[in-house]
Amino acid sequence: MRAQRSVIISRAPEEVYDFVTNPANAAYWQAEVTGCEVLNRTEDGVGSQLRWVFAGGGYEVEAIETVIAVDRPRLFASQHIATRFLSGPPPDPGQLPATEDDLAQRFRLTYGRKPPGGLVALEFEPLDDAAACCVTMRVETQLGGAAWIGAWVQRLMGRSNIKTALNALKDEMERLALP
């Protein structure tokens, strides 16, 4: 599944790029992010890995990000693979919390046998003598199981996590620009 959205931000491309590529800022523009840990960092950034935790649908999902392209301030791209559910609701109301086995089974039912993953690319195009930029986010996702159906329905209904994230990024960057 592929999706792409753009937004114009009244900030220089370098400022937006640096904000977006700093993991400490992720929660400001990606509401589903609940945690991030740098696993390894390379000198030029390519090959660096991070462990992300995302919340959604009553679950916390762990994902590993590997940076595949860095061209400051024009391009940042990475590959993501979701690895497991870290927590979730109990199997039945009133029961004890879900066990690791429950979570592993639900992960397979939700995403299928192959771990879900995809490519995320952010492009930063300078505008107005570089006083503003157009940020384009392109996502190519490989989903299986029930997650594919959910993503398809979401797309039909015109809902977009990408649009929400980019609008939040615009709001945060332009808020930071206020005196």
PDB file of N, CA and C in Angstrom, residues 51-139:
ATOM      1  N   ARG A  51      14.821   1.926  17.929  1.00  0.00           N
ATOM      2  CA  ARG A  51      13.699   1.092  18.383  1.00  0.00           C
ATOM      3  C   ARG A  51      12.581   2.054  18.771  1.00  0.00           C
ATOM      4  N   TRP A  52      11.440   1.926  18.103  1.00  0.00           N
ATOM      5  CA  TRP A  52      10.282   2.787  18.350  1.00  0.00           C
ATOM      6  C   TRP A  52       9.183   2.005  19.039  1.00  0.00           C
ATOM      7  N   VAL A  53       8.384   2.691  19.836  1.00  0.00           N
ATOM      8  CA  VAL A  53       7.168   2.106  20.411  1.00  0.00           C
ATOM      9  C   VAL A  53       6.017   3.021  20.012  1.00  0.00           C
ATOM     10  N   PHE A  54       5.007   2.413  19.382  1.00  0.00           N
ATOM     11  CA  PHE A  54       3.823   3.128  18.922  1.00  0.00           C
ATOM     12  C   PHE A  54       2.600   2.583  19.640  1.00  0.00           C
ATOM     13  N   ALA A  55       1.636   3.449  19.948  1.00  0.00           N
ATOM     14  CA  ALA A  55       0.386   3.030  20.580  1.00  0.00           C
ATOM     15  C   ALA A  55      -0.749   3.191  19.580  1.00  0.00           C
ATOM     16  N   GLY A  56      -1.638   2.215  19.578  1.00  0.00           N
ATOM     17  CA  GLY A  56      -2.812   2.301  18.712  1.00  0.00           C
ATOM     18  C   GLY A  56      -3.680   1.077  18.849  1.00  0.00           C
ATOM     19  N   GLY A  57      -4.972   1.277  18.857  1.00  0.00           N
ATOM     20  CA  GLY A  57      -5.899   0.151  18.925  1.00  0.00           C
ATOM     21  C   GLY A  57      -5.796  -0.645  20.209  1.00  0.00           C
ATOM     22  N   GLY A  58      -5.358  -0.006  21.286  1.00  0.00           N
ATOM     23  CA  GLY A  58      -5.231  -0.699  22.561  1.00  0.00           C
ATOM     24  C   GLY A  58      -3.924  -1.450  22.738  1.00  0.00           C
ATOM     25  N   TYR A  59      -3.034  -1.382  21.751  1.00  0.00           N
ATOM     26  CA  TYR A  59      -1.760  -2.096  21.801  1.00  0.00           C
ATOM     27  C   TYR A  59      -0.587  -1.131  21.754  1.00  0.00           C
ATOM     28  N   GLU A  60       0.549  -1.594  22.280  1.00  0.00           N
ATOM     29  CA  GLU A  60       1.830  -0.939  22.043  1.00  0.00           C
ATOM     30  C   GLU A  60       2.600  -1.852  21.097  1.00  0.00           C
ATOM     31  N   VAL A  61       3.096  -1.285  20.000  1.00  0.00           N
ATOM     32  CA  VAL A  61       3.807  -2.053  18.984  1.00  0.00           C
ATOM     33  C   VAL A  61       5.260  -1.593  18.941  1.00  0.00           C
ATOM     34  N   GLU A  62       6.171  -2.555  18.935  1.00  0.00           N
ATOM     35  CA  GLU A  62       7.593  -2.264  18.793  1.00  0.00           C
ATOM     36  C   GLU A  62       7.953  -2.325  17.313  1.00  0.00           C
ATOM     37  N   ALA A  63       8.766  -1.373  16.860  1.00  0.00           N
ATOM     38  CA  ALA A  63       9.249  -1.370  15.481  1.00  0.00           C
ATOM     39  C   ALA A  63      10.719  -0.968  15.470  1.00  0.00           C
ATOM     40  N   ILE A  64      11.450  -1.537  14.532  1.00  0.00           N
ATOM     41  CA  ILE A  64      12.856  -1.195  14.345  1.00  0.00           C
ATOM     42  C   ILE A  64      12.977  -0.391  13.050  1.00  0.00           C
ATOM     43  N   GLU A  65      13.641   0.756  13.145  1.00  0.00           N
ATOM     44  CA  GLU A  65      13.864   1.627  11.988  1.00  0.00           C
ATOM     45  C   GLU A  65      15.341   1.569  11.620  1.00  0.00           C
ATOM     46  N   THR A  66      15.617   1.403  10.332  1.00  0.00           N
ATOM     47  CA  THR A  66      16.977   1.463   9.813  1.00  0.00           C
ATOM     48  C   THR A  66      17.038   2.586   8.789  1.00  0.00           C
ATOM     49  N   VAL A  67      17.928   3.541   9.006  1.00  0.00           N
ATOM     50  CA  VAL A  67      18.067   4.678   8.099  1.00  0.00           C
ATOM     51  C   VAL A  67      18.744   4.198   6.817  1.00  0.00           C
ATOM     52  N   ILE A  68      18.132   4.522   5.659  1.00  0.00           N
ATOM     53  CA  ILE A  68      18.678   4.055   4.376  1.00  0.00           C
ATOM     54  C   ILE A  68      19.159   5.190   3.467  1.00  0.00           C
ATOM     55  N   ALA A  69      18.751   6.437   3.752  1.00  0.00           N
ATOM     56  CA  ALA A  69      19.216   7.564   2.931  1.00  0.00           C
ATOM     57  C   ALA A  69      19.207   8.845   3.755  1.00  0.00           C
ATOM     58  N   VAL A  70      20.299   9.601   3.642  1.00  0.00           N
ATOM     59  CA  VAL A  70      20.426  10.883   4.338  1.00  0.00           C
ATOM     60  C   VAL A  70      21.054  11.870   3.359  1.00  0.00           C
ATOM     61  N   ASP A  71      20.367  12.981   3.122  1.00  0.00           N
ATOM     62  CA  ASP A  71      20.896  14.053   2.285  1.00  0.00           C
ATOM     63  C   ASP A  71      20.371  15.373   2.847  1.00  0.00           C
ATOM     64  N   ARG A  72      20.980  15.807   3.964  1.00  0.00           N
ATOM     65  CA  ARG A  72      20.519  17.025   4.641  1.00  0.00           C
ATOM     66  C   ARG A  72      20.719  18.223   3.734  1.00  0.00           C
ATOM     67  N   PRO A  73      19.764  19.088   3.579  1.00  0.00           N
ATOM     68  CA  PRO A  73      18.421  19.135   4.156  1.00  0.00           C
ATOM     69  C   PRO A  73      17.329  18.710   3.177  1.00  0.00           C
ATOM     70  N   ARG A  74      17.622  17.808   2.265  1.00  0.00           N
ATOM     71  CA  ARG A  74      16.652  17.474   1.216  1.00  0.00           C
ATOM     72  C   ARG A  74      15.920  16.152   1.394  1.00  0.00           C
ATOM     73  N   LEU A  75      16.582  15.131   1.959  1.00  0.00           N
ATOM     74  CA  LEU A  75      15.978  13.794   1.984  1.00  0.00           C
ATOM     75  C   LEU A  75      16.377  13.032   3.239  1.00  0.00           C
ATOM     76  N   PHE A  76      15.403  12.332   3.803  1.00  0.00           N
ATOM     77  CA  PHE A  76      15.643  11.382   4.891  1.00  0.00           C
ATOM     78  C   PHE A  76      14.727  10.197   4.623  1.00  0.00           C
ATOM     79  N   ALA A  77      15.289   8.994   4.556  1.00  0.00           N
ATOM     80  CA  ALA A  77      14.476   7.806   4.287  1.00  0.00           C
ATOM     81  C   ALA A  77      14.906   6.669   5.201  1.00  0.00           C
ATOM     82  N   SER A  78      13.933   5.853   5.577  1.00  0.00           N
ATOM     83  CA  SER A  78      14.231   4.720   6.451  1.00  0.00           C
ATOM     84  C   SER A  78      13.274   3.568   6.188  1.00  0.00           C
ATOM     85  N   GLN A  79      13.726   2.403   6.596  1.00  0.00           N
ATOM     86  CA  GLN A  79      12.952   1.165   6.500  1.00  0.00           C
ATOM     87  C   GLN A  79      12.474   0.823   7.904  1.00  0.00           C
ATOM     88  N   HIS A  80      11.211   0.431   8.039  1.00  0.00           N
ATOM     89  CA  HIS A  80      10.638   0.077   9.338  1.00  0.00           C
ATOM     90  C   HIS A  80      10.125  -1.355   9.296  1.00  0.00           C
ATOM     91  N   ILE A  81      10.321  -2.076  10.398  1.00  0.00           N
ATOM     92  CA  ILE A  81       9.741  -3.412  10.546  1.00  0.00           C
ATOM     93  C   ILE A  81       9.150  -3.511  11.941  1.00  0.00           C
ATOM     94  N   ALA A  82       7.848  -3.787  12.009  1.00  0.00           N
ATOM     95  CA  ALA A  82       7.198  -4.008  13.307  1.00  0.00           C
ATOM     96  C   ALA A  82       7.580  -5.403  13.776  1.00  0.00           C
ATOM     97  N   THR A  83       7.947  -5.526  15.038  1.00  0.00           N
ATOM     98  CA  THR A  83       8.458  -6.808  15.524  1.00  0.00           C
ATOM     99  C   THR A  83       7.503  -7.550  16.442  1.00  0.00           C
ATOM    100  N   ARG A  84       6.729  -6.790  17.255  1.00  0.00           N
ATOM    101  CA  ARG A  84       5.847  -7.478  18.202  1.00  0.00           C
ATOM    102  C   ARG A  84       4.950  -6.480  18.922  1.00  0.00           C
ATOM    103  N   PHE A  85       3.891  -7.027  19.533  1.00  0.00           N
ATOM    104  CA  PHE A  85       3.083  -6.245  20.465  1.00  0.00           C
ATOM    105  C   PHE A  85       3.784  -6.310  21.815  1.00  0.00           C
ATOM    106  N   LEU A  86       3.950  -5.166  22.466  1.00  0.00           N
ATOM    107  CA  LEU A  86       4.563  -5.134  23.796  1.00  0.00           C
ATOM    108  C   LEU A  86       3.523  -5.254  24.893  1.00  0.00           C
ATOM    109  N   SER A  87       2.342  -4.705  24.640  1.00  0.00           N
ATOM    110  CA  SER A  87       1.252  -4.789  25.609  1.00  0.00           C
ATOM    111  C   SER A  87      -0.057  -4.663  24.859  1.00  0.00           C
ATOM    112  N   GLY A  88      -1.124  -5.074  25.545  1.00  0.00           N
ATOM    113  CA  GLY A  88      -2.439  -5.000  24.928  1.00  0.00           C
ATOM    114  C   GLY A  88      -3.515  -5.297  25.941  1.00  0.00           C
ATOM    115  N   PRO A  89      -4.765  -5.171  25.516  1.00  0.00           N
ATOM    116  CA  PRO A  89      -5.869  -5.429  26.437  1.00  0.00           C
ATOM    117  C   PRO A  89      -5.946  -6.911  26.796  1.00  0.00           C
ATOM    118  N   PRO A  90      -6.612  -7.239  27.901  1.00  0.00           N
ATOM    119  CA  PRO A  90      -6.771  -8.649  28.254  1.00  0.00           C
ATOM    120  C   PRO A  90      -7.589  -9.373  27.187  1.00  0.00           C
ATOM    121  N   PRO A  91      -7.399 -10.710  27.063  1.00  0.00           N
ATOM    122  CA  PRO A  91      -8.138 -11.474  26.055  1.00  0.00           C
ATOM    123  C   PRO A  91      -9.658 -11.329  26.201  1.00  0.00           C
ATOM    124  N   ASP A  92     -10.138 -11.289  27.422  1.00  0.00           N
ATOM    125  CA  ASP A  92     -11.563 -11.110  27.693  1.00  0.00           C
ATOM    126  C   ASP A  92     -11.709 -10.103  28.822  1.00  0.00           C
ATOM    127  N   PRO A  93     -12.786  -9.280  28.781  1.00  0.00           N
ATOM    128  CA  PRO A  93     -12.987  -8.315  29.870  1.00  0.00           C
ATOM    129  C   PRO A  93     -12.983  -9.006  31.230  1.00  0.00           C
ATOM    130  N   GLY A  94     -12.333  -8.384  32.192  1.00  0.00           N
ATOM    131  CA  GLY A  94     -12.279  -8.938  33.543  1.00  0.00           C
ATOM    132  C   GLY A  94     -11.159  -9.934  33.758  1.00  0.00           C
ATOM    133  N   GLN A  95     -10.424 -10.299  32.710  1.00  0.00           N
ATOM    134  CA  GLN A  95      -9.316 -11.241  32.856  1.00  0.00           C
ATOM    135  C   GLN A  95      -8.026 -10.505  33.176  1.00  0.00           C
ATOM    136  N   LEU A  96      -7.020 -11.293  33.506  1.00  0.00           N
ATOM    137  CA  LEU A  96      -5.686 -10.747  33.744  1.00  0.00           C
ATOM    138  C   LEU A  96      -5.142 -10.157  32.444  1.00  0.00           C
ATOM    139  N   PRO A  97      -4.135  -9.294  32.522  1.00  0.00           N
ATOM    140  CA  PRO A  97      -3.560  -8.731  31.296  1.00  0.00           C
ATOM    141  C   PRO A  97      -3.084  -9.821  30.342  1.00  0.00           C
ATOM    142  N   ALA A  98      -3.003  -9.461  29.077  1.00  0.00           N
ATOM    143  CA  ALA A  98      -2.566 -10.398  28.047  1.00  0.00           C
ATOM    144  C   ALA A  98      -1.147 -10.887  28.339  1.00  0.00           C
ATOM    145  N   THR A  99      -0.933 -12.185  28.123  1.00  0.00           N
ATOM    146  CA  THR A  99       0.399 -12.765  28.307  1.00  0.00           C
ATOM    147  C   THR A  99       1.221 -12.563  27.035  1.00  0.00           C
ATOM    148  N   GLU A 100       2.514 -12.887  27.117  1.00  0.00           N
ATOM    149  CA  GLU A 100       3.368 -12.793  25.934  1.00  0.00           C
ATOM    150  C   GLU A 100       2.861 -13.685  24.811  1.00  0.00           C
ATOM    151  N   ASP A 101       2.367 -14.891  25.160  1.00  0.00           N
ATOM    152  CA  ASP A 101       1.821 -15.797  24.143  1.00  0.00           C
ATOM    153  C   ASP A 101       0.564 -15.216  23.504  1.00  0.00           C
ATOM    154  N   ASP A 102      -0.325 -14.613  24.327  1.00  0.00           N
ATOM    155  CA  ASP A 102      -1.529 -13.963  23.788  1.00  0.00           C
ATOM    156  C   ASP A 102      -1.133 -12.880  22.787  1.00  0.00           C
ATOM    157  N   LEU A 103      -0.155 -12.059  23.184  1.00  0.00           N
ATOM    158  CA  LEU A 103       0.270 -10.946  22.338  1.00  0.00           C
ATOM    159  C   LEU A 103       0.911 -11.443  21.045  1.00  0.00           C
ATOM    160  N   ALA A 104       1.705 -12.510  21.120  1.00  0.00           N
ATOM    161  CA  ALA A 104       2.341 -13.069  19.925  1.00  0.00           C
ATOM    162  C   ALA A 104       1.283 -13.606  18.961  1.00  0.00           C
ATOM    163  N   GLN A 105       0.266 -14.280  19.500  1.00  0.00           N
ATOM    164  CA  GLN A 105      -0.808 -14.813  18.654  1.00  0.00           C
ATOM    165  C   GLN A 105      -1.600 -13.673  18.003  1.00  0.00           C
ATOM    166  N   ARG A 106      -1.918 -12.643  18.764  1.00  0.00           N
ATOM    167  CA  ARG A 106      -2.659 -11.502  18.212  1.00  0.00           C
ATOM    168  C   ARG A 106      -1.838 -10.769  17.149  1.00  0.00           C
ATOM    169  N   PHE A 107      -0.525 -10.671  17.362  1.00  0.00           N
ATOM    170  CA  PHE A 107       0.343 -10.018  16.381  1.00  0.00           C
ATOM    171  C   PHE A 107       0.263 -10.761  15.049  1.00  0.00           C
ATOM    172  N   ARG A 108       0.334 -12.112  15.093  1.00  0.00           N
ATOM    173  CA  ARG A 108       0.247 -12.917  13.870  1.00  0.00           C
ATOM    174  C   ARG A 108      -1.125 -12.778  13.215  1.00  0.00           C
ATOM    175  N   LEU A 109      -2.198 -12.764  14.015  1.00  0.00           N
ATOM    176  CA  LEU A 109      -3.545 -12.603  13.460  1.00  0.00           C
ATOM    177  C   LEU A 109      -3.717 -11.225  12.820  1.00  0.00           C
ATOM    178  N   THR A 110      -3.160 -10.221  13.448  1.00  0.00           N
ATOM    179  CA  THR A 110      -3.300  -8.850  12.949  1.00  0.00           C
ATOM    180  C   THR A 110      -2.486  -8.622  11.688  1.00  0.00           C
ATOM    181  N   TYR A 111      -1.240  -9.094  11.675  1.00  0.00           N
ATOM    182  CA  TYR A 111      -0.326  -8.756  10.586  1.00  0.00           C
ATOM    183  C   TYR A 111       0.024  -9.907   9.655  1.00  0.00           C
ATOM    184  N   GLY A 112      -0.398 -11.114   9.956  1.00  0.00           N
ATOM    185  CA  GLY A 112      -0.046 -12.241   9.114  1.00  0.00           C
ATOM    186  C   GLY A 112       1.294 -12.836   9.521  1.00  0.00           C
ATOM    187  N   ARG A 113       1.783 -13.759   8.713  1.00  0.00           N
ATOM    188  CA  ARG A 113       3.015 -14.484   9.055  1.00  0.00           C
ATOM    189  C   ARG A 113       4.277 -13.640   8.858  1.00  0.00           C
ATOM    190  N   LYS A 114       4.246 -12.725   7.904  1.00  0.00           N
ATOM    191  CA  LYS A 114       5.423 -11.898   7.622  1.00  0.00           C
ATOM    192  C   LYS A 114       5.311 -10.591   8.406  1.00  0.00           C
ATOM    193  N   PRO A 115       6.345 -10.232   9.175  1.00  0.00           N
ATOM    194  CA  PRO A 115       6.267  -8.980   9.937  1.00  0.00           C
ATOM    195  C   PRO A 115       5.990  -7.797   9.014  1.00  0.00           C
ATOM    196  N   PRO A 116       5.097  -6.896   9.436  1.00  0.00           N
ATOM    197  CA  PRO A 116       4.788  -5.741   8.600  1.00  0.00           C
ATOM    198  C   PRO A 116       5.946  -4.757   8.593  1.00  0.00           C
ATOM    199  N   GLY A 117       6.063  -4.061   7.516  1.00  0.00           N
ATOM    200  CA  GLY A 117       7.122  -3.074   7.429  1.00  0.00           C
ATOM    201  C   GLY A 117       6.883  -2.154   6.266  1.00  0.00           C
ATOM    202  N   GLY A 118       7.861  -1.330   6.023  1.00  0.00           N
ATOM    203  CA  GLY A 118       7.719  -0.424   4.901  1.00  0.00           C
ATOM    204  C   GLY A 118       8.795   0.628   4.868  1.00  0.00           C
ATOM    205  N   LEU A 119       8.669   1.461   3.867  1.00  0.00           N
ATOM    206  CA  LEU A 119       9.605   2.543   3.620  1.00  0.00           C
ATOM    207  C   LEU A 119       8.925   3.861   3.950  1.00  0.00           C
ATOM    208  N   VAL A 120       9.649   4.747   4.613  1.00  0.00           N
ATOM    209  CA  VAL A 120       9.177   6.109   4.856  1.00  0.00           C
ATOM    210  C   VAL A 120      10.246   7.048   4.314  1.00  0.00           C
ATOM    211  N   ALA A 121       9.847   7.930   3.397  1.00  0.00           N
ATOM    212  CA  ALA A 121      10.776   8.916   2.843  1.00  0.00           C
ATOM    213  C   ALA A 121      10.198  10.305   3.053  1.00  0.00           C
ATOM    214  N   LEU A 122      11.036  11.205   3.525  1.00  0.00           N
ATOM    215  CA  LEU A 122      10.658  12.607   3.707  1.00  0.00           C
ATOM    216  C   LEU A 122      11.545  13.455   2.812  1.00  0.00           C
ATOM    217  N   GLU A 123      10.903  14.270   1.977  1.00  0.00           N
ATOM    218  CA  GLU A 123      11.631  15.172   1.090  1.00  0.00           C
ATOM    219  C   GLU A 123      11.310  16.604   1.491  1.00  0.00           C
ATOM    220  N   PHE A 124      12.330  17.459   1.486  1.00  0.00           N
ATOM    221  CA  PHE A 124      12.213  18.848   1.929  1.00  0.00           C
ATOM    222  C   PHE A 124      12.619  19.752   0.763  1.00  0.00           C
ATOM    223  N   GLU A 125      11.625  20.392   0.131  1.00  0.00           N
ATOM    224  CA  GLU A 125      11.891  21.245  -1.029  1.00  0.00           C
ATOM    225  C   GLU A 125      11.850  22.713  -0.613  1.00  0.00           C
ATOM    226  N   PRO A 126      12.946  23.457  -0.827  1.00  0.00           N
ATOM    227  CA  PRO A 126      12.959  24.868  -0.438  1.00  0.00           C
ATOM    228  C   PRO A 126      11.988  25.702  -1.279  1.00  0.00           C
ATOM    229  N   LEU A 127      11.357  26.680  -0.636  1.00  0.00           N
ATOM    230  CA  LEU A 127      10.445  27.618  -1.294  1.00  0.00           C
ATOM    231  C   LEU A 127      10.781  29.026  -0.828  1.00  0.00           C
ATOM    232  N   ASP A 128      10.371  30.031  -1.585  1.00  0.00           N
ATOM    233  CA  ASP A 128      10.524  31.434  -1.177  1.00  0.00           C
ATOM    234  C   ASP A 128      11.932  31.746  -0.678  1.00  0.00           C
ATOM    235  N   ASP A 129      12.921  31.514  -1.523  1.00  0.00           N
ATOM    236  CA  ASP A 129      14.318  31.763  -1.136  1.00  0.00           C
ATOM    237  C   ASP A 129      14.701  31.015   0.141  1.00  0.00           C
ATOM    238  N   ALA A 130      14.181  29.811   0.299  1.00  0.00           N
ATOM    239  CA  ALA A 130      14.479  28.910   1.426  1.00  0.00           C
ATOM    240  C   ALA A 130      13.947  29.407   2.767  1.00  0.00           C
ATOM    241  N   ALA A 131      12.996  30.346   2.750  1.00  0.00           N
ATOM    242  CA  ALA A 131      12.361  30.788   4.000  1.00  0.00           C
ATOM    243  C   ALA A 131      11.218  29.858   4.387  1.00  0.00           C
ATOM    244  N   ALA A 132      10.823  28.987   3.468  1.00  0.00           N
ATOM    245  CA  ALA A 132       9.762  28.002   3.700  1.00  0.00           C
ATOM    246  C   ALA A 132      10.147  26.738   2.945  1.00  0.00           C
ATOM    247  N   CYS A 133       9.402  25.669   3.193  1.00  0.00           N
ATOM    248  CA  CYS A 133       9.671  24.440   2.452  1.00  0.00           C
ATOM    249  C   CYS A 133       8.400  23.616   2.298  1.00  0.00           C
ATOM    250  N   CYS A 134       8.415  22.805   1.266  1.00  0.00           N
ATOM    251  CA  CYS A 134       7.347  21.836   1.051  1.00  0.00           C
ATOM    252  C   CYS A 134       7.888  20.497   1.537  1.00  0.00           C
ATOM    253  N   VAL A 135       7.224  19.915   2.520  1.00  0.00           N
ATOM    254  CA  VAL A 135       7.630  18.612   3.052  1.00  0.00           C
ATOM    255  C   VAL A 135       6.699  17.563   2.460  1.00  0.00           C
ATOM    256  N   THR A 136       7.278  16.579   1.800  1.00  0.00           N
ATOM    257  CA  THR A 136       6.507  15.479   1.226  1.00  0.00           C
ATOM    258  C   THR A 136       6.883  14.203   1.954  1.00  0.00           C
ATOM    259  N   MET A 137       5.865  13.502   2.449  1.00  0.00           N
ATOM    260  CA  MET A 137       6.083  12.214   3.102  1.00  0.00           C
ATOM    261  C   MET A 137       5.505  11.131   2.193  1.00  0.00           C
ATOM    262  N   ARG A 138       6.349  10.169   1.873  1.00  0.00           N
ATOM    263  CA  ARG A 138       5.939   9.039   1.043  1.00  0.00           C
ATOM    264  C   ARG A 138       6.097   7.773   1.879  1.00  0.00           C
ATOM    265  N   VAL A 139       5.052   6.981   1.926  1.00  0.00           N
ATOM    266  CA  VAL A 139       5.064   5.749   2.713  1.00  0.00           C
ATOM    267  C   VAL A 139       4.662   4.584   1.816  1.00  0.00           C
TER     268      VAL A 139
END
